[in-house]
Amino acid sequence: MEPIDRRSFMKSVAGAAVLVAADSARTKAYEGSPVFLSTWVHGKPANERAAEVFKAGGNLLDAVEKGINVAENDPNVTSVGYGGLPNAQGVVELDAAIIDGTRHRAGAVCSLREIKNPISVARLVLEKTQHTTLAGEGALRFALQMGFRPEQLLTPESLKKWLDWKANPQRKTFWLNPADNHDTLGMVATDGKGHVVSGCSTSGLAWKIPGRVGDSPLIGCGVYADDNVGAASATGNGDLMSNYCTSISIVHYMARGASPQDACTELLEHMVKTDPDNRTGDVCVIAINNRGEIGAAAMKKSYRLKYALWRDGESQLLESVALY
Ligand code: SD4
């Protein structure tokens, strides 16, 4: 056997101790309180509803789904569900996804028309099918089969906004001249026992080219959850963020030991390292680990993320850090 000097011995002992500690942290059941963390101002009532559902005996998926329904049903939230701003043809097309960190299974719908609650349709894709994602016409047919009612999703206000946009000869379009309307609802949550879920629902970018799918319903982009580590979600320019698989990247940074906050900023820094122009991107992310610690970050001060946190019965609205 090779003789081992004192320093190497100490290093290997310390290394082994770290591994044992990390391993027991991973395997030890964490007993804390449930936490709900959501993007934007409308995340607050969504968290409150989620906490209510959870306290009443719902599981974490029920809680996240029902919480997100609150924003989907609210005609004043113009970026999610009913009242969401339409595509360039004046048609509302919704995207949503939900992922269960225990089963490592997700359900998602893209470009879903006429159905107010895409997150609930996504949940049924997860629970009732062997598929993960349904899009367009097929997603609508599935929703109808599941008993959802088709509805006009334009409100008088969103119709007026679309007509104004259409009538404006200077209007912004997505033919390489992006418009700037956002506010998707992303929610990550833990039950306080190490289980995590991530859900996201959006009408996407206003005036998008029909058929455009953003990051929100893409597993690994708009949502990701793994009970071994934590969960993440994103809001902002999904055309940009899809290229970085934001949510799974953040969860992987956490798996390597980063706190949720450091994982969020690491992702943003990585985006800027690969392309300095990304400093001006509309990019906001949230994350939670399986111990209930949270993180939130925005790329730039001019598009700072307001996020909602529910913990220990307290419901707060906070502002994230912004890198540039
Ligand atoms: C999308 N990421 O469709 C969504 C929009 C959004 O804040 O999050 N807006 O690109």
XYZ file of C-alpha atoms and ligand atoms in Angstrom:
334
model
C 0.000 0.000 0.000
C 1.246 3.524 -0.772
C 2.135 5.514 2.382
C -0.259 8.446 2.809
C 0.900 11.805 4.197
C -1.000 13.610 6.955
C -2.487 16.309 4.664
C -3.852 13.789 2.151
C -5.213 11.720 4.997
C -7.009 14.729 6.509
C -8.316 15.680 3.054
C -9.721 12.250 2.390
C -11.298 12.076 5.853
C -12.841 15.522 5.365
C -14.018 14.530 1.886
C -15.634 11.383 3.194
C -17.313 13.357 5.985
C -18.744 15.833 3.454
C -20.062 12.983 1.317
C -21.668 11.289 4.318
C -23.212 14.607 5.423
C -24.529 15.351 1.923
C -25.885 11.843 1.647
C -27.655 11.933 4.968
C -29.054 15.389 4.144
C -30.447 13.919 0.949
C -31.895 10.820 2.541
C -33.042 12.321 5.852
C -36.756 13.095 5.798
C -37.068 16.851 6.126
C -39.814 17.971 8.474
C -40.713 21.568 7.866
C -43.765 23.542 6.904
C -45.224 23.706 3.409
C -43.984 26.563 1.228
C -45.590 28.071 -1.884
C -43.557 30.399 -4.070
C -45.032 32.078 -7.159
C -44.170 34.667 -9.755
C -45.686 38.139 -9.894
C -48.372 39.908 -7.891
C -51.120 37.480 -8.892
C -48.997 34.758 -7.295
C -50.153 35.943 -3.868
C -53.830 34.926 -4.090
C -52.688 31.816 -5.962
C -50.376 30.828 -3.077
C -53.101 31.537 -0.542
C -55.527 29.272 -2.369
C -52.847 26.586 -2.753
C -52.138 26.684 0.998
C -55.861 26.444 1.730
C -56.259 23.377 -0.521
C -53.214 21.758 1.058
C -54.385 22.450 4.603
C -57.787 20.979 3.753
C -56.114 17.673 2.868
C -55.309 18.084 -0.824
C -51.966 16.804 -2.008
C -49.270 19.143 -3.330
C -50.303 18.690 -6.974
C -53.908 19.566 -6.077
C -52.663 22.623 -4.198
C -50.491 23.920 -7.052
C -53.201 23.232 -9.644
C -55.987 24.913 -7.675
C -53.732 27.810 -6.740
C -52.881 28.460 -10.389
C -56.606 28.222 -11.279
C -57.134 31.464 -9.331
C -55.097 33.491 -11.823
C -56.503 31.561 -14.784
C -60.057 32.467 -13.713
C -59.284 36.126 -13.049
C -60.171 38.287 -16.098
C -57.917 41.041 -14.757
C -54.799 38.902 -15.102
C -54.050 39.533 -18.759
C -51.288 36.968 -19.146
C -52.913 33.780 -17.818
C -56.135 31.915 -18.693
C -59.403 33.842 -19.134
C -58.628 37.433 -20.142
C -55.115 36.508 -21.299
C -54.057 38.607 -24.283
C -54.505 36.804 -27.605
C -52.190 35.938 -30.477
C -51.804 38.149 -33.574
C -55.072 36.801 -34.997
C -57.003 37.726 -31.875
C -57.250 34.139 -30.582
C -56.246 33.228 -27.023
C -53.827 30.279 -27.009
C -52.810 28.941 -23.610
C -49.798 26.923 -22.437
C -49.400 25.116 -19.109
C -47.444 22.355 -17.408
C -47.228 20.649 -14.042
C -44.596 18.219 -12.777
C -44.567 15.884 -9.806
C -41.128 15.635 -8.170
C -41.847 12.227 -6.634
C -42.988 10.304 -9.692
C -40.862 12.387 -12.000
C -43.867 12.696 -14.290
C -45.301 15.763 -15.952
C -48.356 16.796 -17.947
C -48.442 19.710 -20.366
C -50.646 21.423 -22.932
C -49.601 23.862 -25.645
C -51.607 26.271 -27.802
C -54.834 25.243 -26.091
C -57.824 27.312 -27.203
C -61.229 27.871 -25.559
C -60.397 26.253 -22.214
C -59.996 28.521 -19.221
C -57.919 26.207 -17.017
C -55.023 24.730 -18.999
C -53.174 23.744 -15.795
C -56.064 21.410 -14.933
C -55.970 19.909 -18.417
C -52.187 19.459 -18.021
C -52.817 17.725 -14.677
C -55.175 15.277 -16.426
C -52.613 14.600 -19.151
C -50.324 13.605 -16.267
C -52.900 11.520 -14.405
C -54.909 9.922 -17.212
C -52.536 9.309 -20.107
C -49.156 7.848 -20.891
C -48.274 11.045 -22.752
C -46.573 14.121 -21.365
C -47.626 16.867 -23.791
C -50.708 17.511 -25.909
C -50.903 20.429 -28.345
C -53.473 22.463 -30.258
C -56.502 20.665 -31.657
C -55.639 17.391 -29.872
C -55.269 19.164 -26.522
C -58.678 20.808 -27.012
C -60.319 17.493 -27.926
C -58.765 15.861 -24.877
C -60.037 18.661 -22.632
C -63.566 18.314 -24.025
C -63.384 14.561 -23.509
C -62.403 15.222 -19.890
C -65.521 17.356 -19.434
C -64.107 20.889 -19.762
C -66.466 23.471 -21.251
C -65.383 25.474 -24.313
C -65.592 29.216 -23.634
C -64.747 32.506 -25.251
C -61.534 33.481 -23.473
C -61.427 37.037 -24.773
C -62.863 39.587 -22.356
C -64.169 42.958 -23.590
C -60.905 44.465 -22.275
C -58.563 41.982 -23.977
C -60.549 42.275 -27.229
C -60.211 46.050 -27.094
C -56.462 45.784 -26.473
C -56.116 43.477 -29.468
C -58.191 45.786 -31.703
C -56.037 48.756 -30.602
C -52.877 46.786 -31.335
C -54.210 45.707 -34.712
C -55.184 49.273 -35.639
C -51.760 50.666 -34.768
C -49.547 50.839 -37.875
C -46.491 51.028 -35.563
C -47.516 47.855 -33.730
C -44.833 45.479 -32.525
C -44.938 41.986 -33.958
C -42.842 38.899 -33.445
C -41.322 39.025 -36.873
C -37.963 39.775 -35.221
C -39.301 42.766 -33.371
C -40.590 41.427 -30.112
C -43.445 42.986 -28.155
C -43.146 43.232 -24.411
C -46.129 41.909 -22.563
C -45.519 39.390 -19.776
C -46.630 38.012 -16.455
C -47.041 34.238 -16.497
C -47.818 32.442 -13.270
C -45.110 29.974 -12.247
C -45.464 28.227 -8.875
C -43.043 25.955 -7.023
C -43.966 24.300 -3.754
C -42.931 21.841 -1.093
C -45.064 19.943 1.409
C -42.410 20.438 4.101
C -41.437 16.778 3.910
C -39.146 16.876 0.917
C -41.756 16.570 -1.833
C -41.732 19.288 -4.524
C -43.984 20.279 -7.432
C -43.661 22.917 -10.151
C -46.522 24.343 -12.224
C -46.827 27.089 -14.804
C -49.702 28.626 -16.792
C -49.661 31.403 -19.375
C -51.312 32.938 -22.388
C -47.761 33.439 -23.660
C -46.487 36.597 -25.261
C -49.284 38.904 -26.397
C -49.702 39.143 -30.172
C -47.502 36.056 -30.702
C -47.472 34.365 -34.079
C -50.300 31.769 -33.988
C -48.988 28.358 -32.981
C -46.000 29.758 -31.134
C -45.136 27.726 -28.018
C -43.131 29.418 -25.279
C -41.051 27.952 -22.478
C -43.894 27.563 -19.950
C -45.308 24.185 -21.100
C -41.906 22.701 -21.956
C -40.678 20.335 -19.250
C -37.236 21.465 -18.095
C -37.860 24.999 -19.354
C -40.966 26.502 -17.693
C -41.148 23.817 -14.999
C -38.988 21.172 -13.398
C -39.197 19.267 -10.117
C -37.235 16.449 -8.529
C -37.790 15.438 -4.896
C -34.091 14.566 -4.597
C -33.226 18.228 -5.117
C -35.978 20.831 -5.602
C -38.066 22.621 -8.205
C -37.880 25.685 -10.447
C -40.024 27.788 -12.767
C -39.492 30.746 -15.069
C -41.236 33.801 -16.455
C -40.258 36.247 -19.157
C -39.239 35.887 -22.754
C -39.818 32.209 -23.400
C -38.318 32.349 -26.868
C -35.039 33.291 -25.231
C -35.319 31.092 -22.145
C -36.252 27.885 -23.987
C -32.735 27.900 -25.397
C -31.343 27.538 -21.886
C -33.696 24.907 -20.402
C -33.870 27.260 -17.430
C -35.744 25.180 -14.858
C -33.810 21.942 -15.217
C -30.537 23.890 -15.309
C -31.388 25.538 -11.987
C -32.332 22.200 -10.432
C -29.051 20.722 -11.648
C -27.087 23.623 -10.131
C -28.880 22.899 -6.845
C -28.050 19.208 -7.186
C -24.384 20.198 -7.333
C -24.772 21.996 -4.001
C -25.897 25.535 -4.890
C -28.549 27.190 -2.751
C -31.768 28.029 -4.654
C -30.735 31.692 -4.727
C -27.235 30.937 -6.051
C -28.671 28.486 -8.572
C -30.990 31.191 -9.942
C -28.168 33.719 -10.351
C -25.819 31.083 -11.759
C -28.288 30.398 -14.548
C -28.600 34.097 -15.381
C -24.815 34.523 -15.351
C -24.455 31.510 -17.618
C -26.881 33.088 -20.068
C -24.808 36.270 -20.140
C -21.554 34.339 -20.466
C -22.842 32.585 -23.580
C -24.211 35.814 -25.043
C -23.636 39.253 -23.459
C -26.794 40.553 -25.215
C -28.806 38.393 -22.823
C -28.236 41.075 -20.163
C -31.120 42.925 -21.765
C -33.390 39.865 -21.843
C -36.664 39.614 -19.931
C -35.707 36.684 -17.746
C -36.960 35.889 -14.240
C -36.646 32.626 -12.327
C -37.766 31.122 -9.029
C -36.544 28.010 -7.217
C -37.117 25.997 -4.063
C -35.138 23.106 -2.662
C -36.515 20.072 -0.876
C -35.729 21.725 2.464
C -37.995 24.683 1.733
C -35.231 27.216 1.021
C -36.086 29.544 -1.837
C -34.468 31.715 -4.502
C -35.683 34.301 -7.030
C -33.800 36.436 -9.527
C -34.332 38.719 -12.500
C -31.825 39.451 -15.224
C -32.283 43.232 -15.234
C -33.496 46.001 -12.965
C -35.966 47.291 -15.537
C -37.777 43.923 -15.505
C -37.550 43.065 -11.835
C -39.534 40.131 -10.554
C -42.183 40.625 -7.908
C -42.763 37.253 -6.326
C -45.152 35.860 -3.747
C -44.144 33.667 -0.824
C -46.457 31.719 1.485
C -44.788 30.145 4.511
C -46.003 29.416 8.065
C -49.355 31.032 7.395
C -47.733 34.272 6.239
C -48.404 35.496 2.706
C -45.931 38.054 1.389
C -45.115 39.930 -1.771
C -41.359 40.423 -2.286
C -39.003 41.754 -4.921
C -36.210 39.644 -6.368
C -32.613 40.650 -6.890
C -31.800 41.876 -10.395
C -28.367 41.287 -11.873
C -27.997 44.134 -14.374
C -43.813 32.831 -22.747
N -42.627 32.798 -20.687
O -44.768 32.361 -23.333
C -43.911 33.047 -21.256
C -44.409 34.445 -21.032
C -44.085 34.977 -19.695
O -43.951 36.716 -18.253
O -43.561 34.352 -18.834
N -44.328 36.202 -19.432
O -42.786 33.179 -23.314
